[in-house]
Amino acid sequence: ALTASLCAGSSPASATSTASGAVHSATCRPPSGWRTTRAVPVAGSSTDFNLTSFDGTMIRMHWFPDPAANGRRLPTILMGPGWGQSGDTDIGQAAIQGVLSIRQLWQGGFNVITWDPRGFGKSGGAAEVDSPSFEGRDVSSIISWVAHQPGVKLDRPGVPRIGMVGASYGGGIEFATASEDCRVDAIAPTIAWHSLVTSLDKNATPKAGWSNILESVSTSAHVDPETVAATREMNTTGRIDRSAVAFFKARGPAQYLSKVRVPTLILQGTVDDLFTLDEGITNYEALRSQGTTTAMAWFCGGHGVCLTDPGTTVDVSALSLAWMQHWVARNASVPVLHGVAFVDQDGTGYAAPSYPPAAGAPFVASGSGKLALVADGGSGPPTVAPNAQAANAVDAVAYAVTPGPAANAVDVRVTLGRHAVIVGAPRVTLTYSGNVTPGVRPTRVFAQLVDPATGIVVGNQVTPVPVILDGRSHTVTLPLETVAYTASLGSSLELQLVAATVAYITPRLGGSVDFARIRVVLPTANGLSKLK
């Protein structure tokens, strides 16, 4: 459980934000036409309705008013599903990846509505990847329908009290909706992204492992043809073209975060190698810089396999429910997370007032070596089985694209001579020269940190490094993916530079890279509180 130092029911910041929430409710106007929003009940179902959205697309909704309301009007939570999925209809389903169940939301005092996003399940249309202009407007239509239902708490006609939860695709829709519809009071996006370019095409290197998984789970759905074309090009050439980059960039939420002003709880996975910690951090920093009430928590999960102890100190389901009770139900007695909380590789929880935390003395190491550009001996899959405490349905698909220690690598040992919490993005500087066979695929190497004591890549994170292999000397400096790891006296980590990985496209191979100098800097934090 989070300690009292992390949470507050009525701190000065909470009181100020709650007051501004009341003003928000008084000034928010429903969209024109909300009074005529209607849905047709689905024959044979007590929960399903077909809603006609703004452009005539039919959206299938699943309505679950709290059966214990006893005549009370309650706030409503919208819970979006993951990519390729239908809206949740299993009331008692155990939550995974920190996603709340319908029953948990009932117990928290909320009505619940879920839906099949356009292109998926029983809904019509084609999936536009959580575009505010399409999926965002669909959800606005759902909110207008909710405003007509009995037992729904209203702040004014057409303005129901609304919160949003959901993971992955269901997290992205929260940003898209909150940026366009003032009727959303709070959001808690779980394992969502900042940009589909930085997440799926990191350093202009397509993330083939997860991209092919996402393509496979939507083969029976209707999706925008651009997503299919991008995957095909990625698998053929190792790249995606400018049209695909522009398409994914337009899906945000990077470019419209300035319009998200409601309290936002960002929940991200330390071992998520699709939407990495960097995606959540960038959202957090952008929202905080504009004055949006924002908190952030990291758990051992997400789009990835938890190979270490997940711990019990950061319960993202509980944090999400409390966020809804505090900001949507406006129960100031319910404590919520302030600042940042995260877990390390041992399941130990830490807290900081904000991110980034105060910097400590970094760990620094240098080395050199020559890397053969061959496919064999690359990074992943790991040889360590998923932790039984954290195993879930995601593991079955994630394991095969999870980085692992590489046999073909240039290794630089980082001696950890003291106890310290490594948290943040390591930085590497490479001075190198090399040659490669001609071809169209990009020239890349990949960098990862390995814990030699466990044989696990720290956080399951591997970062593509663009390299110029023309026989001349070059120097590149770049950050690696963010990690959270507690160092102890006498322990060590290894920076590995590898030629290939299961996580990304296979780059151009043949030839070698001679690293004349490798420098790695691991950031540490001061002033952290340990959670109990």
XYZ file of C-alpha atoms in Angstrom:
532
model
C 0.000 0.000 0.000
C 1.145 3.539 -0.625
C 2.305 5.336 2.469
C 0.549 8.381 3.868
C 3.371 10.574 2.589
C 2.339 9.737 -0.978
C -1.361 10.346 -0.595
C -3.547 13.131 0.630
C -7.284 13.511 0.785
C -7.444 17.273 0.971
C -4.027 18.756 0.363
C -3.847 22.373 -0.811
C -3.287 21.143 -4.376
C -6.323 18.864 -4.132
C -8.531 21.637 -2.760
C -7.515 24.003 -5.544
C -8.070 21.415 -8.271
C -11.428 20.343 -6.834
C -12.585 23.964 -6.847
C -11.489 24.376 -10.464
C -13.349 21.158 -11.255
C -16.561 22.747 -9.991
C -15.986 25.751 -12.258
C -15.299 23.380 -15.116
C -18.654 21.698 -14.526
C -20.505 25.016 -14.518
C -18.920 26.282 -17.729
C -18.882 23.033 -19.723
C -21.484 22.887 -22.478
C -22.615 19.648 -24.131
C -22.161 19.442 -27.903
C -25.009 20.541 -30.116
C -27.416 17.722 -30.851
C -26.855 15.898 -27.574
C -30.582 16.037 -26.788
C -31.391 13.917 -29.830
C -28.741 11.247 -29.155
C -30.475 7.890 -29.017
C -29.524 4.212 -29.091
C -31.507 1.109 -29.980
C -31.549 -1.825 -27.528
C -30.064 -5.033 -28.918
C -32.631 -7.818 -28.989
C -32.014 -10.519 -26.411
C -29.625 -8.426 -24.301
C -30.291 -6.356 -21.198
C -26.987 -4.474 -21.477
C -26.278 -3.883 -25.181
C -27.304 -0.915 -27.331
C -26.514 0.213 -30.865
C -25.622 3.905 -30.969
C -25.522 5.926 -34.186
C -22.398 8.081 -33.971
C -21.736 11.493 -35.517
C -21.024 10.150 -39.031
C -23.661 7.422 -39.073
C -21.301 4.673 -37.855
C -22.973 2.201 -35.531
C -21.189 1.777 -32.186
C -22.072 -1.145 -29.916
C -22.307 -0.100 -26.256
C -22.567 -2.186 -23.076
C -24.367 -0.404 -20.209
C -23.909 -1.515 -16.601
C -25.640 0.795 -14.116
C -24.731 -0.009 -10.508
C -27.367 -2.537 -9.298
C -26.854 -1.355 -5.711
C -27.595 2.307 -6.454
C -30.999 2.137 -4.705
C -32.310 5.155 -6.539
C -29.163 7.238 -6.144
C -27.733 9.091 -9.102
C -24.129 7.992 -9.570
C -21.173 9.167 -11.633
C -20.269 7.036 -14.639
C -16.970 5.498 -15.713
C -16.209 4.786 -19.371
C -13.836 1.837 -19.767
C -12.265 1.319 -23.189
C -10.769 -2.001 -24.393
C -7.417 -2.827 -25.943
C -6.586 -2.868 -29.658
C -8.695 -5.396 -31.563
C -10.951 -6.095 -28.587
C -14.621 -5.628 -27.790
C -15.799 -3.775 -24.730
C -15.705 -5.714 -21.466
C -18.966 -7.482 -20.557
C -17.660 -9.856 -17.879
C -18.759 -8.290 -14.604
C -16.513 -10.360 -12.360
C -13.486 -10.734 -14.612
C -10.223 -10.441 -12.715
C -8.330 -7.378 -13.818
C -4.940 -7.685 -15.549
C -2.420 -4.940 -16.290
C -4.033 -2.852 -13.567
C -7.333 -2.554 -15.434
C -10.386 -2.299 -13.180
C -13.279 -4.727 -13.518
C -16.918 -3.705 -13.812
C -17.581 -5.115 -10.348
C -14.717 -3.120 -8.816
C -16.139 0.057 -10.326
C -19.605 -0.800 -9.012
C -18.123 -1.323 -5.566
C -16.448 2.063 -5.911
C -19.821 3.723 -6.460
C -19.983 4.096 -10.245
C -22.120 3.182 -13.196
C -20.028 1.626 -15.981
C -20.245 1.743 -19.744
C -17.989 -0.144 -22.152
C -18.105 -0.252 -25.940
C -16.683 -1.879 -29.044
C -14.506 0.778 -30.743
C -15.226 1.412 -34.405
C -13.810 -1.357 -36.562
C -13.848 -3.899 -33.722
C -16.394 -6.305 -32.273
C -19.959 -5.505 -33.269
C -19.278 -1.871 -34.177
C -19.149 -0.591 -37.734
C -16.603 1.613 -39.459
C -12.840 1.220 -39.643
C -10.420 1.645 -36.747
C -8.655 5.009 -36.993
C -6.264 4.329 -34.073
C -7.884 6.528 -31.416
C -8.159 9.591 -33.591
C -9.916 12.476 -31.798
C -11.773 13.147 -35.060
C -13.236 9.636 -35.141
C -12.986 7.488 -32.005
C -12.919 10.610 -29.816
C -16.181 11.848 -31.326
C -17.686 8.357 -30.973
C -17.075 8.534 -27.230
C -18.605 12.020 -27.092
C -21.745 10.499 -28.595
C -21.653 7.804 -25.896
C -21.383 10.485 -23.193
C -24.401 12.275 -24.690
C -26.375 9.025 -24.513
C -25.309 8.478 -20.891
C -26.663 11.938 -20.067
C -30.196 10.680 -20.866
C -30.063 7.577 -18.639
C -31.815 7.235 -15.275
C -29.539 6.878 -12.274
C -26.805 9.051 -13.816
C -25.270 11.916 -11.850
C -25.508 15.158 -13.823
C -23.757 18.453 -13.199
C -26.201 20.129 -15.565
C -28.436 18.918 -18.402
C -26.292 17.068 -20.926
C -23.236 17.072 -18.641
C -22.958 13.779 -16.741
C -20.219 13.246 -14.188
C -17.720 11.210 -16.234
C -14.386 9.463 -15.665
C -12.395 7.231 -17.997
C -10.178 4.207 -17.406
C -8.654 1.599 -19.691
C -5.343 0.184 -20.887
C -3.338 0.486 -24.097
C -5.847 1.392 -26.849
C -8.307 1.983 -24.015
C -5.796 4.411 -22.508
C -5.188 6.301 -25.733
C -8.899 7.010 -26.187
C -8.928 8.810 -22.835
C -6.518 11.460 -24.085
C -8.387 11.730 -27.393
C -11.743 12.238 -25.673
C -10.572 14.536 -22.872
C -8.903 16.807 -25.421
C -12.214 17.419 -27.225
C -15.048 16.918 -24.710
C -15.154 19.068 -21.565
C -17.594 16.651 -19.924
C -14.769 14.272 -18.967
C -13.836 15.003 -15.335
C -10.745 12.787 -14.871
C -8.768 10.095 -16.691
C -6.419 7.280 -15.667
C -4.750 6.021 -18.874
C -2.869 2.749 -18.320
C 0.080 1.695 -20.539
C -0.804 4.279 -23.195
C 1.541 6.114 -25.562
C 2.758 9.661 -26.192
C 3.415 9.197 -29.901
C 2.927 6.162 -32.108
C 6.053 7.317 -33.935
C 8.395 7.288 -30.921
C 6.832 4.077 -29.624
C 6.429 2.002 -32.809
C 9.298 3.540 -34.813
C 11.880 4.403 -32.159
C 14.865 6.212 -33.688
C 13.334 5.529 -37.135
C 13.525 1.791 -36.423
C 10.230 -0.128 -36.627
C 9.358 -2.236 -33.589
C 8.628 -5.378 -35.609
C 7.940 -7.678 -32.657
C 4.955 -5.794 -31.292
C 3.848 -4.338 -34.627
C 3.310 -7.835 -36.033
C 1.456 -8.886 -32.883
C -0.872 -5.890 -33.168
C -1.453 -6.670 -36.839
C -2.275 -10.293 -36.059
C -4.886 -9.502 -33.396
C -6.784 -7.238 -35.802
C -6.840 -9.467 -38.887
C -10.602 -10.067 -38.550
C -11.351 -6.397 -37.872
C -11.783 -3.376 -40.126
C -8.798 -1.035 -39.775
C -7.490 1.922 -41.725
C -5.527 0.537 -44.719
C -2.523 2.663 -43.730
C -1.823 0.422 -40.736
C -1.768 -2.702 -42.911
C 0.445 -1.059 -45.537
C 2.898 0.143 -42.886
C 3.284 -3.355 -41.442
C 3.813 -4.849 -44.888
C 6.476 -2.281 -45.748
C 8.186 -2.764 -42.382
C 8.485 -6.503 -42.925
C 9.746 -6.050 -46.491
C 12.216 -3.174 -46.199
C 12.765 -2.645 -42.479
C 11.328 0.861 -42.762
C 8.010 2.703 -42.927
C 7.482 5.549 -45.385
C 6.646 9.217 -44.752
C 2.950 8.648 -45.312
C 2.837 6.030 -42.539
C 4.876 8.234 -40.201
C 2.471 11.123 -40.787
C -0.546 8.862 -40.212
C 0.718 7.566 -36.870
C 1.949 10.977 -35.757
C -1.526 12.428 -36.308
C -3.004 9.908 -33.849
C -1.419 11.734 -30.908
C -1.772 12.396 -28.127
C 1.479 14.371 -28.417
C 0.062 17.198 -30.510
C -3.156 17.692 -28.491
C -2.008 17.179 -24.904
C -2.234 20.947 -24.439
C -6.027 20.504 -24.558
C -6.077 17.874 -21.784
C -6.808 19.826 -18.596
C -8.541 17.290 -16.342
C -6.770 15.422 -13.501
C -4.716 12.659 -15.134
C -3.179 9.583 -13.508
C -0.537 8.016 -15.765
C 0.058 4.307 -15.151
C 2.984 2.760 -17.008
C 4.834 -0.587 -16.984
C 8.517 -0.907 -16.119
C 8.783 -3.931 -18.447
C 6.538 -2.561 -21.184
C 8.612 -2.748 -24.359
C 5.831 -1.483 -26.641
C 4.732 1.712 -24.875
C 7.779 2.194 -22.704
C 8.225 4.303 -19.587
C 9.491 7.123 -21.807
C 6.027 7.430 -23.372
C 4.368 7.928 -19.990
C 7.116 10.249 -18.749
C 6.755 12.515 -21.776
C 2.987 12.730 -21.236
C 3.499 13.417 -17.533
C 6.010 16.207 -18.103
C 3.909 17.849 -20.819
C 0.771 17.853 -18.674
C 2.539 19.108 -15.555
C 4.260 21.898 -17.448
C 0.866 23.318 -18.449
C -0.560 23.041 -14.922
C -2.710 19.931 -15.366
C -3.103 17.945 -12.128
C -1.015 14.858 -12.876
C 0.484 11.889 -11.022
C 2.353 8.834 -12.314
C 2.952 5.262 -11.138
C 5.035 2.441 -12.651
C 4.307 -1.253 -12.084
C 5.964 -4.462 -13.262
C 3.673 -5.169 -16.203
C 2.241 -3.668 -19.352
C 3.024 -4.854 -22.869
C 5.765 -7.090 -21.580
C 6.657 -10.006 -19.351
C 7.370 -9.404 -15.678
C 10.433 -11.593 -15.116
C 11.174 -10.185 -11.653
C 9.307 -9.763 -8.371
C 6.396 -7.356 -9.044
C 6.054 -6.468 -5.375
C 2.867 -5.259 -3.720
C 3.600 -1.621 -2.947
C 2.209 -0.085 -6.149
C -1.342 -1.327 -6.790
C -2.397 0.458 -9.950
C -5.998 -0.812 -9.781
C -6.421 0.730 -6.342
C -4.730 3.940 -7.447
C -7.000 4.202 -10.486
C -10.177 3.588 -8.482
C -9.158 6.159 -5.860
C -8.441 8.677 -8.626
C -11.989 8.241 -9.936
C -13.547 8.482 -6.470
C -11.604 11.617 -5.604
C -11.857 13.550 -8.866
C -15.061 12.216 -10.480
C -17.231 11.393 -7.457
C -15.502 14.377 -5.779
C -15.019 12.594 -2.502
C -12.135 14.573 -1.015
C -11.770 12.046 1.820
C -10.403 9.441 -0.625
C -6.597 9.798 -0.779
C -4.938 9.887 -4.187
C -1.396 9.649 -5.443
C 0.609 12.851 -5.484
C 3.909 12.787 -7.331
C 5.437 9.574 -8.634
C 5.652 5.968 -7.422
C 7.545 3.068 -8.990
C 8.936 -0.405 -8.324
C 12.436 -1.761 -8.945
C 13.605 -5.228 -10.027
C 13.027 -6.625 -6.515
C 9.487 -5.304 -6.191
C 10.618 -2.570 -3.796
C 8.517 0.552 -4.141
C 9.799 4.126 -4.156
C 8.158 7.534 -4.268
C 9.263 10.992 -5.313
C 7.484 14.363 -5.244
C 7.784 14.632 -9.032
C 9.676 13.341 -12.050
C 12.540 13.457 -12.622
C 13.610 13.028 -8.999
C 16.637 14.834 -7.579
C 19.765 13.534 -9.308
C 22.404 11.523 -7.475
C 25.936 10.653 -8.528
C 25.792 8.526 -11.689
C 27.549 5.247 -12.398
C 29.948 5.589 -15.342
C 31.891 2.986 -17.315
C 33.882 2.791 -20.545
C 34.990 0.063 -22.917
C 35.579 -0.943 -26.519
C 35.153 -3.905 -28.820
C 34.211 -5.243 -32.235
C 30.736 -6.473 -33.157
C 30.025 -8.858 -36.019
C 26.853 -7.887 -37.861
C 25.182 -11.284 -37.972
C 21.687 -12.453 -37.072
C 22.765 -15.277 -34.769
C 23.274 -14.646 -31.080
C 21.034 -11.594 -30.878
C 18.932 -10.239 -28.046
C 16.036 -12.451 -26.938
C 13.885 -14.235 -26.253
C 14.926 -14.566 -22.588
C 15.661 -17.860 -20.896
C 14.044 -16.825 -17.611
C 10.401 -17.854 -17.207
C 7.730 -15.270 -16.302
C 7.240 -14.680 -12.593
C 4.287 -16.793 -11.444
C 2.942 -13.889 -9.365
C 2.611 -11.671 -12.413
C 1.906 -14.152 -15.227
C -1.116 -13.180 -17.330
C -2.572 -13.511 -20.789
C -0.175 -10.941 -22.223
C 2.854 -13.089 -21.382
C 1.997 -15.727 -23.969
C 2.413 -13.281 -26.846
C 4.966 -10.926 -25.298
C 7.583 -13.505 -24.351
C 8.679 -14.257 -27.914
C 9.465 -10.591 -28.613
C 11.105 -9.851 -25.252
C 14.827 -8.949 -25.235
C 17.275 -11.274 -23.544
C 21.051 -11.455 -23.013
C 22.863 -11.749 -26.355
C 25.677 -14.178 -27.187
C 26.979 -11.974 -30.000
C 27.649 -8.686 -28.218
C 30.210 -6.129 -27.156
C 30.010 -5.998 -23.359
C 30.912 -3.123 -21.056
C 30.791 -3.938 -17.361
C 29.411 -1.242 -15.052
C 30.582 -1.809 -11.482
C 27.981 -0.683 -8.972
C 30.095 0.158 -5.972
C 27.369 1.429 -3.668
C 23.693 1.218 -2.873
C 21.749 3.551 -5.147
C 18.511 3.620 -7.105
C 19.119 3.855 -10.846
C 16.090 5.578 -12.331
C 15.910 7.389 -15.627
C 17.383 7.087 -19.102
C 21.001 5.829 -19.321
C 23.120 7.627 -21.912
C 25.663 6.054 -24.221
C 28.350 7.682 -26.352
C 29.847 5.547 -29.104
C 32.883 6.340 -31.230
C 32.951 3.754 -34.000
C 33.708 2.821 -37.594
C 32.412 -0.032 -39.693
C 31.299 -1.500 -42.977
C 28.174 -3.328 -44.052
C 26.929 -5.034 -47.190
C 24.775 -2.946 -49.589
C 21.011 -3.032 -49.093
C 17.844 -1.045 -48.359
C 17.455 -1.907 -44.707
C 18.611 0.645 -42.121
C 21.986 0.291 -40.420
C 21.495 -0.171 -36.703
C 22.963 -1.690 -33.576
C 20.995 -2.114 -30.359
C 21.897 -1.287 -26.750
C 20.631 -2.982 -23.607
C 21.565 -3.361 -19.941
C 21.868 -6.899 -18.577
C 21.836 -7.979 -14.950
C 24.452 -10.786 -14.917
C 23.190 -12.053 -11.547
C 19.771 -12.929 -12.979
C 20.379 -13.165 -16.729
C 17.614 -10.626 -17.361
C 17.696 -7.510 -19.507
C 16.859 -4.640 -17.155
C 13.244 -3.689 -17.714
C 13.181 -5.809 -20.897
C 14.388 -2.656 -22.658
C 16.537 -2.516 -25.774
C 17.195 0.680 -27.747
C 18.014 0.973 -31.466
C 21.110 3.056 -32.265
C 21.405 4.476 -35.808
C 24.934 4.039 -37.125
C 26.708 5.184 -40.314
C 28.782 2.332 -41.660
C 30.928 3.903 -44.389
C 34.372 2.933 -43.061
C 34.956 6.331 -41.434
C 34.941 7.238 -37.742
C 31.713 8.614 -36.242
C 30.471 9.508 -32.764
C 26.880 9.279 -31.549
C 25.363 10.075 -28.145
C 21.805 9.126 -27.280
C 19.584 8.129 -24.336
C 18.484 4.551 -23.819
C 15.013 3.582 -22.657
C 14.248 4.545 -19.046
C 14.778 1.880 -16.370
C 14.284 1.504 -12.611
C 16.864 -0.657 -10.825
C 18.335 -0.721 -7.321
C 22.106 -1.189 -7.214
C 23.780 -2.831 -4.247
C 27.371 -2.894 -3.082
C 29.383 -5.378 -5.135
C 26.805 -5.797 -7.885
C 27.222 -4.921 -11.544
C 25.384 -4.443 -14.812
C 26.584 -4.977 -18.362
C 25.916 -2.709 -21.294
C 25.535 -4.908 -24.359
C 25.771 -3.650 -27.928
C 24.139 -6.220 -30.172
C 23.519 -6.695 -33.894
C 19.940 -7.984 -33.782
C 16.974 -8.366 -31.441
C 13.544 -9.993 -31.464
C 12.022 -6.644 -30.517
C 12.874 -4.684 -33.689
C 13.272 -5.213 -37.412
C 16.353 -7.057 -38.595
C 18.740 -4.322 -39.772
C 21.214 -4.621 -42.615
C 23.708 -7.347 -41.757
C 27.080 -8.458 -43.059
C 30.267 -6.705 -42.018
C 31.219 -5.427 -38.558
C 31.439 -2.380 -36.297
C 34.604 -1.485 -34.400
C 33.760 0.507 -31.269
C 36.894 2.433 -30.418
C 35.283 3.957 -27.322
C 32.059 3.216 -25.502
C 30.904 5.334 -22.580
C 27.758 4.633 -20.554
C 26.259 6.799 -17.808
C 23.579 5.399 -15.483
C 21.560 8.079 -13.643
C 20.683 7.695 -9.963
C 18.181 9.478 -7.749
C 18.351 11.167 -4.367
C 15.546 11.950 -1.936
C 13.360 8.938 -2.697
C 10.977 7.541 -0.083
C 10.724 3.784 0.234
C 7.154 2.459 0.166
C 5.942 -0.099 2.663
